[in-house]
XYZ file of C-alpha atoms in Angstrom:
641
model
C -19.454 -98.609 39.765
C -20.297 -101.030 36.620
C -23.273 -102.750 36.890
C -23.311 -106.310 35.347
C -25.793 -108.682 34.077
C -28.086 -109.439 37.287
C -28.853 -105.421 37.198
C -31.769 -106.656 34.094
C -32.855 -109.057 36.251
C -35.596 -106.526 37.775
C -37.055 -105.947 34.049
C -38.132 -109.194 33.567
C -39.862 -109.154 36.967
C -41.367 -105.974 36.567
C -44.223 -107.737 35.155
C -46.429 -107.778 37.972
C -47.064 -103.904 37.754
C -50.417 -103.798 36.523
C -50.144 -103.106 32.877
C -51.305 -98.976 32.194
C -52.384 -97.460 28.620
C -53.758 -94.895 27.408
C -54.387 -93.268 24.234
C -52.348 -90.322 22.980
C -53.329 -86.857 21.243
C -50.239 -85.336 19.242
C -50.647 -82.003 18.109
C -48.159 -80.521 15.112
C -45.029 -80.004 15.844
C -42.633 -77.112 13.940
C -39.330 -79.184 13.749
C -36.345 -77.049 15.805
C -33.997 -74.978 13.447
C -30.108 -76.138 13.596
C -27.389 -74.117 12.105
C -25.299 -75.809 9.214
C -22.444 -77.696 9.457
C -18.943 -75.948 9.529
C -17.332 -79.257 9.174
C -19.233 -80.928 6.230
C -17.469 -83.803 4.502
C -19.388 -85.547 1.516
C -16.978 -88.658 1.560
C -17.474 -89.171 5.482
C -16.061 -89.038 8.597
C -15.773 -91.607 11.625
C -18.150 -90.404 14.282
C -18.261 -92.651 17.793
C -21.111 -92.405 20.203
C -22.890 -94.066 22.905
C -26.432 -95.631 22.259
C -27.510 -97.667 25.362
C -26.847 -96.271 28.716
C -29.067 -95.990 32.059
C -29.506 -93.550 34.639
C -31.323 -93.554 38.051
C -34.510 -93.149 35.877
C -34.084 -97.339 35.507
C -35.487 -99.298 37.889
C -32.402 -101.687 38.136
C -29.824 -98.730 37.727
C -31.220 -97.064 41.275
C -31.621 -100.514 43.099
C -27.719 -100.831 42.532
C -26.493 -97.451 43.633
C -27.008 -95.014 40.494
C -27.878 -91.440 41.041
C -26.899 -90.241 38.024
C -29.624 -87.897 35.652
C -29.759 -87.909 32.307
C -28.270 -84.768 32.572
C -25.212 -85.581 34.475
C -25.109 -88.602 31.839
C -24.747 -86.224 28.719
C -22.297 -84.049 30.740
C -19.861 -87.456 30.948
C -20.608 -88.179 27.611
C -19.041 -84.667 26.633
C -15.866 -84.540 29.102
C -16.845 -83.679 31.992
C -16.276 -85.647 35.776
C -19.300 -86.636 37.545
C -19.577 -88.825 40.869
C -21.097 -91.972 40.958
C -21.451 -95.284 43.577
C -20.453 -96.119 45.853
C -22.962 -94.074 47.874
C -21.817 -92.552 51.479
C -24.022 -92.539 54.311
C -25.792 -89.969 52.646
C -26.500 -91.540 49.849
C -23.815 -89.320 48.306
C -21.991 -90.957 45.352
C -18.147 -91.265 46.235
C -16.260 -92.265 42.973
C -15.545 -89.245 40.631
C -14.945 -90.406 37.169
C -14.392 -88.803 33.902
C -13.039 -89.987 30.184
C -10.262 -88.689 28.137
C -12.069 -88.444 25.283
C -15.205 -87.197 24.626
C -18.142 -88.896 22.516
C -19.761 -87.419 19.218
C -22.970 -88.719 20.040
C -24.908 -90.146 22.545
C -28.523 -91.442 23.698
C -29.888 -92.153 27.313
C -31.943 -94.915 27.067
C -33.683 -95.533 30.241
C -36.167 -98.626 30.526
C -39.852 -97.573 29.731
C -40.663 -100.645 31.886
C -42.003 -98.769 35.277
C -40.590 -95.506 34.549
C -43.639 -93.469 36.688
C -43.428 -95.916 39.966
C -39.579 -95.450 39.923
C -39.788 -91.759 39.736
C -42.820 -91.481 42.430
C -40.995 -93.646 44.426
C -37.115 -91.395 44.629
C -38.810 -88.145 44.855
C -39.559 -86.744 48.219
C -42.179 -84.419 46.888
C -44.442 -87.221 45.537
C -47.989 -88.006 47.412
C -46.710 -91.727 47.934
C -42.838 -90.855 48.422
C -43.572 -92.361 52.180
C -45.477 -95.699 51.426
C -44.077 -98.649 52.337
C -43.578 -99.818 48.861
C -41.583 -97.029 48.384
C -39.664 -97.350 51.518
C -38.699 -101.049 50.581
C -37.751 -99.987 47.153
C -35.162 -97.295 48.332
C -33.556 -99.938 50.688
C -29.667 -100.198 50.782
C -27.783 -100.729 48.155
C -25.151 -103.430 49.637
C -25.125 -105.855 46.584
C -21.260 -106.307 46.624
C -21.257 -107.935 49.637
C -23.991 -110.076 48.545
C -24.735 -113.717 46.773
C -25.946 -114.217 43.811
C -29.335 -115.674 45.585
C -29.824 -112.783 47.728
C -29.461 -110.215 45.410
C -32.316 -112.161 42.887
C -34.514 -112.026 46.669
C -33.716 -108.140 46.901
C -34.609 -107.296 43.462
C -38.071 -109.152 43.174
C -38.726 -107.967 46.869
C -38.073 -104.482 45.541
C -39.718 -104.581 42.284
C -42.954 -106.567 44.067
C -42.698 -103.443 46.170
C -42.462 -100.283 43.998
C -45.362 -101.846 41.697
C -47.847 -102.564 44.400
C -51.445 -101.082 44.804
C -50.075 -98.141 47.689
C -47.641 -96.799 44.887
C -49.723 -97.222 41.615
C -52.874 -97.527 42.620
C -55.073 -100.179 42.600
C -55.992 -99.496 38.516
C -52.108 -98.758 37.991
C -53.150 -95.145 36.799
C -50.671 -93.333 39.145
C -47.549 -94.792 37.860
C -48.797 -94.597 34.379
C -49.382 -90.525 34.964
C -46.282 -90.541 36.524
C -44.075 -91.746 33.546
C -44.730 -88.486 31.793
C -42.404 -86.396 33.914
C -39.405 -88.676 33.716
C -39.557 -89.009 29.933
C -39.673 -85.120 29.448
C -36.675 -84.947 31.844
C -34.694 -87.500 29.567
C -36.277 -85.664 26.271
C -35.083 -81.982 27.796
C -31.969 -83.493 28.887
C -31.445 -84.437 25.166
C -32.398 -81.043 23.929
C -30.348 -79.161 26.671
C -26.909 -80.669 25.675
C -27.646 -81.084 21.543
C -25.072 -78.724 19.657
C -27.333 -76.571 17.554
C -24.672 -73.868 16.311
C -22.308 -74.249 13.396
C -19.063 -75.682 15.553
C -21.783 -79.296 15.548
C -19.513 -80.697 18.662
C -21.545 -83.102 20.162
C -25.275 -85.101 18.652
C -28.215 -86.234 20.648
C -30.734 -88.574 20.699
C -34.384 -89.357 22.742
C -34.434 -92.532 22.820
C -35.669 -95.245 25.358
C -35.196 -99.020 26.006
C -38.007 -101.843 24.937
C -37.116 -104.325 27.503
C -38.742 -107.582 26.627
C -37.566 -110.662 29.116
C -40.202 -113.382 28.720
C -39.017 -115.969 31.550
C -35.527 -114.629 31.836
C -34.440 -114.402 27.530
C -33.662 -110.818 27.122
C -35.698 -109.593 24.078
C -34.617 -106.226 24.359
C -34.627 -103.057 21.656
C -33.240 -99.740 22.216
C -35.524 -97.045 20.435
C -33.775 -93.778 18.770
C -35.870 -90.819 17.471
C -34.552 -89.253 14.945
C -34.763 -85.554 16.296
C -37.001 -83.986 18.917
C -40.262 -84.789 18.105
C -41.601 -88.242 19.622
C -44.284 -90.114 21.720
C -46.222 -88.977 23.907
C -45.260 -92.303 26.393
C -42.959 -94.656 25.655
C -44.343 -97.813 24.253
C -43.696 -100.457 27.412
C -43.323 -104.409 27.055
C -45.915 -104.503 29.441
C -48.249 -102.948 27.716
C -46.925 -104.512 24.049
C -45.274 -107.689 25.181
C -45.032 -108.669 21.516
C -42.077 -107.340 19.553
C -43.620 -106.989 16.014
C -46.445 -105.833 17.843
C -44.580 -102.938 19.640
C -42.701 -102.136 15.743
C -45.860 -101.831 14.315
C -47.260 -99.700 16.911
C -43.946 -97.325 16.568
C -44.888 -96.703 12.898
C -47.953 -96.104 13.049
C -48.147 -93.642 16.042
C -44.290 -92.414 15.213
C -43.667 -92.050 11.645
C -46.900 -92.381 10.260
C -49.141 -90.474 13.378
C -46.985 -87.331 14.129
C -45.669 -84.838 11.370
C -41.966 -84.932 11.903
C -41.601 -87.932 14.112
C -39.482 -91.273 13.000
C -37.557 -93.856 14.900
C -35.981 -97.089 15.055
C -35.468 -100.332 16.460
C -31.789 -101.643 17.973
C -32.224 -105.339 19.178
C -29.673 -105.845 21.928
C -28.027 -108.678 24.063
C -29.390 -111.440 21.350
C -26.306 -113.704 23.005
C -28.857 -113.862 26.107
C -32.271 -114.652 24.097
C -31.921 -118.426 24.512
C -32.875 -118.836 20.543
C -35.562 -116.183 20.545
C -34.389 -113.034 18.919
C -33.595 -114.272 15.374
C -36.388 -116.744 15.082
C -38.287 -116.776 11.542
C -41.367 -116.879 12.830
C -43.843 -113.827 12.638
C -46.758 -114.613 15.671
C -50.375 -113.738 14.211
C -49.403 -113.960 10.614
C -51.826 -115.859 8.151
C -50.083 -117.235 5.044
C -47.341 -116.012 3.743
C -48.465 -112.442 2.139
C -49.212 -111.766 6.001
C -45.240 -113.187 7.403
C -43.654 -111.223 4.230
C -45.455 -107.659 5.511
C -44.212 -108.652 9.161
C -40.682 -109.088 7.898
C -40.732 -105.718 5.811
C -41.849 -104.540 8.943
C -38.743 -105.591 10.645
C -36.357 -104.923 7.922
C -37.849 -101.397 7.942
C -37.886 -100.757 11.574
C -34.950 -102.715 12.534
C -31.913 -101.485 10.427
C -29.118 -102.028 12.953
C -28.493 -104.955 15.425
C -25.755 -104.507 18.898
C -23.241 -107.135 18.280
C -21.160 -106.167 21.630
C -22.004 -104.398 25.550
C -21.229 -105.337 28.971
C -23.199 -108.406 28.993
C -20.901 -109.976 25.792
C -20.187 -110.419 22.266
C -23.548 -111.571 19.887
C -21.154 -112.026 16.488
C -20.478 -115.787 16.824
C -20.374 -119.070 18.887
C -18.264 -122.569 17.485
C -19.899 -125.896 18.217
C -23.461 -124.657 17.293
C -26.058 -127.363 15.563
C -27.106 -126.419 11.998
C -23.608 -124.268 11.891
C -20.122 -125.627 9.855
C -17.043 -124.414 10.481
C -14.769 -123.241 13.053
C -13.856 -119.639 13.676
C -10.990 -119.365 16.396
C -12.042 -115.572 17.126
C -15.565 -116.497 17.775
C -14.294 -117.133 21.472
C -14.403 -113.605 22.176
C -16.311 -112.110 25.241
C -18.698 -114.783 25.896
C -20.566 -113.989 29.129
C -21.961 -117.815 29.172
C -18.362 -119.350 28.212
C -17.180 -117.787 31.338
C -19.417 -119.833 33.727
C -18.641 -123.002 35.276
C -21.996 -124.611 33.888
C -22.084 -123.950 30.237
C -25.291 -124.047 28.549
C -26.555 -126.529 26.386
C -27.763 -125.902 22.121
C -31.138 -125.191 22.172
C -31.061 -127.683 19.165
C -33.926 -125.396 17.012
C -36.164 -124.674 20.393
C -36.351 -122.054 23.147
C -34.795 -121.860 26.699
C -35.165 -119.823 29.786
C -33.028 -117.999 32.176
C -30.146 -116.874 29.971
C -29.874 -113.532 32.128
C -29.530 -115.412 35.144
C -27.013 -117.841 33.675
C -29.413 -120.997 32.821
C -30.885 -121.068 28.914
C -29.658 -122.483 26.311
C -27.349 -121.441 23.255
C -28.905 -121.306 19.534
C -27.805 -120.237 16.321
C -30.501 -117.823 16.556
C -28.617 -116.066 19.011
C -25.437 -114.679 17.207
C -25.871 -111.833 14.724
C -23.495 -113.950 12.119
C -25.950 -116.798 11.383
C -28.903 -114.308 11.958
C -27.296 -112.666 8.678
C -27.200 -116.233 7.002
C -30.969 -117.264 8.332
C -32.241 -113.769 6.725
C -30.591 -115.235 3.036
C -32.992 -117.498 3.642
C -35.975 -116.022 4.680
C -35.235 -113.475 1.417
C -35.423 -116.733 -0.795
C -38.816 -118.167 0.692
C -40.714 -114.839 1.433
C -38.970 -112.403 -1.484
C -37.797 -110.368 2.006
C -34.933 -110.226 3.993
C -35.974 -109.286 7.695
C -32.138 -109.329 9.150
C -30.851 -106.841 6.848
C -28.694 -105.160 9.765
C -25.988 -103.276 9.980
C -23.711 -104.015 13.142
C -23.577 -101.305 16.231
C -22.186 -101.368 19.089
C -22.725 -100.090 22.537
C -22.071 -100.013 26.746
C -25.686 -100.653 28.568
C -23.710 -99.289 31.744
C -26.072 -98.424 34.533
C -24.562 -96.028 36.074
C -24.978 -93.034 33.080
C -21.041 -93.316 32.367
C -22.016 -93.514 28.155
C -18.858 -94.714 26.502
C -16.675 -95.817 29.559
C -15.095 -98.341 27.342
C -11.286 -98.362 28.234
C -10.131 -101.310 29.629
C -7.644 -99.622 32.370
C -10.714 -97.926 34.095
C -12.804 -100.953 34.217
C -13.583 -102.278 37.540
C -11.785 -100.515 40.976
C -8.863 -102.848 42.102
C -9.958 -102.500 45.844
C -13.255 -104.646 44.643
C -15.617 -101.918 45.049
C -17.585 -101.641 42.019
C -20.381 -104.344 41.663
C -18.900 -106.294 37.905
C -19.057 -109.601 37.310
C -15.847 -110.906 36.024
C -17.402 -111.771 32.962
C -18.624 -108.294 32.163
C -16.968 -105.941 29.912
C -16.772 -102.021 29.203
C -18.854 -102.648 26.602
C -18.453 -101.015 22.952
C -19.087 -97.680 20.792
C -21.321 -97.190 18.170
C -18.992 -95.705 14.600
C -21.164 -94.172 12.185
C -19.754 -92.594 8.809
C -21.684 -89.555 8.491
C -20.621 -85.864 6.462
C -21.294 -83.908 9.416
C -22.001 -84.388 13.454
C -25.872 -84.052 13.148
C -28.887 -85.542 14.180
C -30.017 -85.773 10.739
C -26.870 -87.263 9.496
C -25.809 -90.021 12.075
C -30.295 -91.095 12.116
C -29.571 -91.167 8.161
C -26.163 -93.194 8.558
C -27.718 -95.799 10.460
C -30.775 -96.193 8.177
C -28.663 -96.618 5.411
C -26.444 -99.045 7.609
C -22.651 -97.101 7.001
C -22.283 -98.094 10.616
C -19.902 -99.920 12.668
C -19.402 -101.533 16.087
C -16.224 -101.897 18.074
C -15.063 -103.532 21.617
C -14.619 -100.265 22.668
C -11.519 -98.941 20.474
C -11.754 -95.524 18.335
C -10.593 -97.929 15.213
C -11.492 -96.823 11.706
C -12.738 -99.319 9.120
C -14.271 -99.028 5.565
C -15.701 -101.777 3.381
C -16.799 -101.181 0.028
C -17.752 -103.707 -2.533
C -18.229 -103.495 -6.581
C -17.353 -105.128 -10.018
C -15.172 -102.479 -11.142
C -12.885 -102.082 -8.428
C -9.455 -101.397 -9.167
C -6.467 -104.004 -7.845
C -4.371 -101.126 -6.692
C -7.071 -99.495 -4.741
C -5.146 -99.169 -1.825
C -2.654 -96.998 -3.099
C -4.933 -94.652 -5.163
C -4.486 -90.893 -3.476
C -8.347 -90.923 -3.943
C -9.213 -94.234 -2.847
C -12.207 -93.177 -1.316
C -13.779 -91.343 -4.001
C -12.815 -93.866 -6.343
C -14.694 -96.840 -3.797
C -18.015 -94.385 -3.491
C -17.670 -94.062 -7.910
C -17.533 -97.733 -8.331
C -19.469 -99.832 -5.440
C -21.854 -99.718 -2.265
C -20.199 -99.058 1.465
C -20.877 -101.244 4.354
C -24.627 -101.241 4.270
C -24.713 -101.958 0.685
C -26.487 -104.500 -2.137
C -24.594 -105.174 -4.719
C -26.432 -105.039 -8.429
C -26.532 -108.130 -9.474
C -26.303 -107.254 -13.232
C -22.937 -107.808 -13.480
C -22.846 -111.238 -11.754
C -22.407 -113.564 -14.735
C -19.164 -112.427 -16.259
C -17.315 -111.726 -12.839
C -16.962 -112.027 -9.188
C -17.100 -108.886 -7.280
C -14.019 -107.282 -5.327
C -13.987 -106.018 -1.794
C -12.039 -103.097 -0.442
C -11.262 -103.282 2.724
C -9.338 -100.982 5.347
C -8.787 -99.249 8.683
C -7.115 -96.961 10.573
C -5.822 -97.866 14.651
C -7.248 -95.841 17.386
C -5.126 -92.645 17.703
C -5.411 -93.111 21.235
C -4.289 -90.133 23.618
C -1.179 -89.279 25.215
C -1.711 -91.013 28.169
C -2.934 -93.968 26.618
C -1.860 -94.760 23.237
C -4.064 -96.503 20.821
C -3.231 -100.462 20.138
C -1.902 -101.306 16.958
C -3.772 -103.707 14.509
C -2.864 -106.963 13.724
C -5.149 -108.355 10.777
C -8.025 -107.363 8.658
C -10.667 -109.929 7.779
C -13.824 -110.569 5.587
C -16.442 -113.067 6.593
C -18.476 -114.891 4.175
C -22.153 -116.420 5.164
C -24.376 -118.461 3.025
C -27.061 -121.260 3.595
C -25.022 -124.482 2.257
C -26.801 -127.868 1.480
C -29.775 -129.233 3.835
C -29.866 -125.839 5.296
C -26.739 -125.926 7.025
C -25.514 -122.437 7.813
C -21.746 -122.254 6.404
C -19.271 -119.528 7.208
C -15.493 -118.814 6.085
C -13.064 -116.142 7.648
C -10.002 -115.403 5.415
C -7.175 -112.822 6.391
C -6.921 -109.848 3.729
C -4.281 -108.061 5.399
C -1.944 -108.145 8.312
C -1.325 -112.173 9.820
C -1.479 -113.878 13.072
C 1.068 -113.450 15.774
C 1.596 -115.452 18.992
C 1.543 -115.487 22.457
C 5.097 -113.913 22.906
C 3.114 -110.906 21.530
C 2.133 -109.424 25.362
C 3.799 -109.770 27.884
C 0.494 -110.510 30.780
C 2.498 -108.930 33.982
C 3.522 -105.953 32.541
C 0.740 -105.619 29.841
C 2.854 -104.788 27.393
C 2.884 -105.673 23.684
C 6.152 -107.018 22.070
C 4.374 -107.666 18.351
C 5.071 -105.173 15.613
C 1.251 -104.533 14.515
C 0.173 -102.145 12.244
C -0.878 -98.569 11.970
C -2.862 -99.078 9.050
C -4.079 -102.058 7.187
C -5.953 -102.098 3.577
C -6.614 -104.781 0.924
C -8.465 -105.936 -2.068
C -9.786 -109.271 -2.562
C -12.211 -111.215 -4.568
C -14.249 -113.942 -3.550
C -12.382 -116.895 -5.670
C -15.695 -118.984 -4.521
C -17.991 -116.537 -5.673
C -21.566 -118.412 -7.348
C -23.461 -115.985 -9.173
C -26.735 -117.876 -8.456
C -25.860 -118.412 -4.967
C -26.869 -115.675 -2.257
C -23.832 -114.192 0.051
C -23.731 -112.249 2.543
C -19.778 -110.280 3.691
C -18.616 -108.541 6.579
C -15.325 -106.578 7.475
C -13.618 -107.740 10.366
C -10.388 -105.474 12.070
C -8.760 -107.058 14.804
C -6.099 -105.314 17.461
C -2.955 -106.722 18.367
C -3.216 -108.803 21.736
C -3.714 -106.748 24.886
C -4.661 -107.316 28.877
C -8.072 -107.575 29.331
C -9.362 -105.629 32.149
C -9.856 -108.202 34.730
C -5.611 -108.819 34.562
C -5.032 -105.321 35.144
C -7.212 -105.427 38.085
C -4.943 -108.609 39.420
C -1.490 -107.072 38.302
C -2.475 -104.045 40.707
C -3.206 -106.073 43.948
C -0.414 -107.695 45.852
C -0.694 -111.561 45.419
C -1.894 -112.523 48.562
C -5.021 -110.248 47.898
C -6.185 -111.455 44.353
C -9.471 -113.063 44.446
C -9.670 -116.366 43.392
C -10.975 -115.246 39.869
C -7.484 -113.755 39.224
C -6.731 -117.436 38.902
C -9.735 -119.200 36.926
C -9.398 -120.895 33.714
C -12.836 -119.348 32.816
C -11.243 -115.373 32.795
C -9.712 -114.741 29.746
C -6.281 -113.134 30.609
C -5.911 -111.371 27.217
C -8.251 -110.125 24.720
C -8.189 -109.041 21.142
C -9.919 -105.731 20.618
C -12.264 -105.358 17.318
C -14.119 -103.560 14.896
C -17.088 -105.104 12.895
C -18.335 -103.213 9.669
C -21.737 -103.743 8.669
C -22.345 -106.164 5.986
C -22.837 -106.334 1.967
C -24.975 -108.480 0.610
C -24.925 -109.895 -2.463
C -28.284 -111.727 -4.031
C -29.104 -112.988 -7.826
C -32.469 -111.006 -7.287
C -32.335 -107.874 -5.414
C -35.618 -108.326 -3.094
């Protein structure tokens, strides 16, 4: 089963629970011990992992048919098969699934948002397990058969149910007790399946999901602890239904209330904020020494930003006001662009609805111009508060972490519950010496992340003023990039600025793929330039470092295969020939696959014709796709802030 975008639908209506808090007492906690390392590398090695996935611990997740535990979850994310919807009579799951390759890391991140009522409500040993709230909220689970309306009436019916006064009380306190148990499940589930000994196979995290959706905009963040030691309760949006807010609160009761505790802040879905996420506004501020704490705050607690999941790509959108320039692979993934009604700009405001398909489209949406818009705040405030590296990730709601290949999306006999406009989803790449907790929480501070469209592809981006021309072919390439520049993640020293334009290396490896499913090859590297131009206008330019274009005789759609040469590897040098010294810049890496069959053709190749849905047919469905990797950024300012 994948679950698409109406599954969040139930967050945003989860507001009428009646909001619970309580203070928390932490006592010291003595860290865990691990064993070192065997495999310890000091220039890095590609690590993929999972960081946004739901079990039956989500509200939305069980109203669609998941029964999966965070246990079963981490037991997928390491190999193994588990069973998942469609349920039997029984309320069995039917489907047995199970990936070829197993993850490095991986974090459940179940919403906090009504975490007790959901678990008082699906186990038959709690006091209200028989209430009729309950009983509505277990109702069937027969979404695929339904319309779009009816399944928006099921999940507020459900949501109005499992939140009312014979579940939680009429002071809320039962659900708020309740969320205790489920969030030391998820935080033992983490601790069962983390690789302590020297062989360091497989990383976890505890982590939860932030799930802001003020009048439909997701506003969502995924929060990762760095090791075992966290809150005592998630922090809710309905208890902190302001984002800054809810950051601020994290510090204070994470990394600066509990001895060994820290944690972070991944802002996900931003393509469905209707020009909320990246706004440069900081609510309750007072002048600007207040905004430029607010945005430290941010930059601090927000390091890393999901450009790609089910619900869509968040790099880029053409056609945007206060945007120039055209990008032809900015076309990639768009949820909204595969809708009959497409949504208007925002044009500098707010909309509403964006999960359910209404909204509007803003710059403020796309992690590209959210890069740009942070140049700016940097030059006003002396801070940059979008200072993000790029992750990506699945949000499946079924527990399957890292389910990302496109020949296992979506059951051909129309079973699962997808929109066509969904996706696997992505994987997190971190460059880390060594499979740890401690190393990949360190990696993604730093930002020497990546996200990808789901492919195992292998990028580095390094950027200095003494980088040599022949880079590519030095035997120790890598050392050499570390000895002279910054990685992805990086800010460049400005001190050489005036004689010289800084050079880029850039370069990746293909996805190795398995035997039964061989990696795509690449087609072209890029590097994308952002900077505010005159009047404010956000300008962008995309130039091709290595590898070139092909065409559309490069797959063939009916038999999904590719005709194109491609490449195995691809690696360059190149120096901005732009470059202002005075001017502010901000360059990311770009590795893009050769052409192959999205997921939605494969699922029309393998029904006979006079079965395919009429969706097989629609202009809307992309029939191919281009697979991706996007390294984090470098920036490059006159005045490091």
């Amino acid at each position: 089963m994948r679950i698409g975008l109406l599954f969040s639908l139930v967050v945003n209506l989860a507001v009428v629970q009646l909001a619970c808090s309580a203070a928390s007492e932490h006592n010291d906690v003595d860290l865990l011990q691990r064993a070192p390392c065997d495999d310890h590398q000091p220039l890095k090695q590609a690590l993929f992992g999972d960081l946004h996935v739901h079990t039956s611990y989500s509200m939305d997740a069980y109203i669609f048919g998941s029964r999966t535990s965070p246990d079963q979850s981490y037991r997928f994310a390491k190999g193994e098969a588990i069973s998942i919807a469609p349920l039997d009579n029984n309320g069995r799951p039917t489907q047995q699934v199970q990936m070829e390759r197993p993850l490095d890391f991986a974090a459940v991140t179940d919403h906090a948002e009504n975490l007790g009522s959901v678990s008082l409500c699906t186990n038959p040993d709690s006091p209200v397990y028989a209430s009729r709230g309950c009983k509505v909220y277990r109702g069937g689970t027969g979404a695929a058969q339904s319309s779009f309306a009816e399944i928006v009436k099921m999940v507020k019916q459900r949501t109005m149910a499992v939140t009312a006064d014979d579940v939680c009380g009429e002071d809320g306190r039962r659900c708020r007790d309740a969320t205790y148990k489920p969030w030391q499940d998820t935080q033992d589930a983490a601790e069962r399946h983390y690789d302590r000994g020297a062989g360091c196979q497989f990383s976890t995290f505890v982590a939860y999901e932030y799930s802001l959706t003020p009048e439909l905009s997701k506003v969502h963040r995924n929060i990762i602890f760095r090791n075992e030691v966290a809150l005592e309760r998630p922090i809710d949006a309905i208890a902190e239904p302001e984002p800054l807010a809810m950051l601020l609160r994290l510090r204070d009761e994470c990394i600066d209330g509990i001895p060994g505790c820290d944690a972070l802040a991944i802002p996900h879905n931003p393509n469905l904020s209707d020009g909320r996420m990246f706004r440069t506004d900081y609510p309750g501020s007072i002048g600007e020494g207040t905004a430029r704490r607010m945005a430290r705050l941010r930059a601090s607690m927000e390091p890393v930003v999901e450009i790609m999941q089910t619900k869509g790509d968040s790099e880029c959108r053409n056609g945007l006001i206060g945007v120039s320039g055209v990008d032809e692979l900015c076309r990639f993934e768009k949820k909204r662009s595969m809708s009959p009604k497409q949504p208007p700009d925002c044009e500098g405001g707010i909309g509403a609805g964006g999960l359910v398909g209404k909204g509007c489209v803003d710059r403020n949406d796309f992690v590209r111009y959210a890069l740009v818009a942070g140049l700016e705040e940097e030059k006003r405030l002396g801070v940059n508060p979008f200072r993000f590296g790029l992750v990506a990730s699945t949000d499946e709601h079924d527990g399957t972490m890292g389910y990302v290949e496109e020949w296992n999306f979506g059951d051909p006999q129309g079973r699962d519950q997808s929109s066509w406009s969904d996706n696997p989803g992505g994987l997190v790449g971190v460059w880390a010496e060594e499979n740890s907790r401690d190393a990949i929480f360190d990696a993604i501070r730093r930002r020497e992340v990546y996200g990808t469209s789901g492919p195992r592809i292998e990028p580095r981006f390094f950027a200095g003023w003494d980088m040599p021309d022949d880079l590519c072919s030095d035997p120790n390439m890598l050392a050499t990039a570390y000895a002279n520049g910054v990685p992805m993640g990086g800010v460049l020293d400005a001190s050489h600025a005036a004689s010289t334009a800084p050079k880029f290396l850039l370069s990746a490896l293909k996805d190795a793929g398995t035997l039964a499913h061989p990696g795509n090859k690449l087609q072209r590297l890029q590097i994308i330039k952002g900077w505010v131009g005159e009047n404010g206008i956000y300008q962008q330019r995309v130039v091709d470092v290595a590898g070139s274009k092909g065409g559309d005789e490069d797959l063939d759609l009916q038999s999904c295969e590719a005709h194109g040469a491609g490449h195995d590897t691809l690696c360059g040098v190149w120096s901005d020939p732009e470059f202002d010294a005075s001017q502010q810049a901000v360059y990311y890496s770009r590795v893009v696959e050769m052409p192959s069959c999205r997921w939605s053709t494969r699922r029309c190749n393998a029904l006979p014709e006079g079965e395919r849905p009429d969706a097989c047919d629609s202009p809307l469905i992309p029939k191919s796709i281009q697979e991706r990797a996007w390294t984090s950024p470098i920036w490059y300012s006159p005045k490091e802030s």
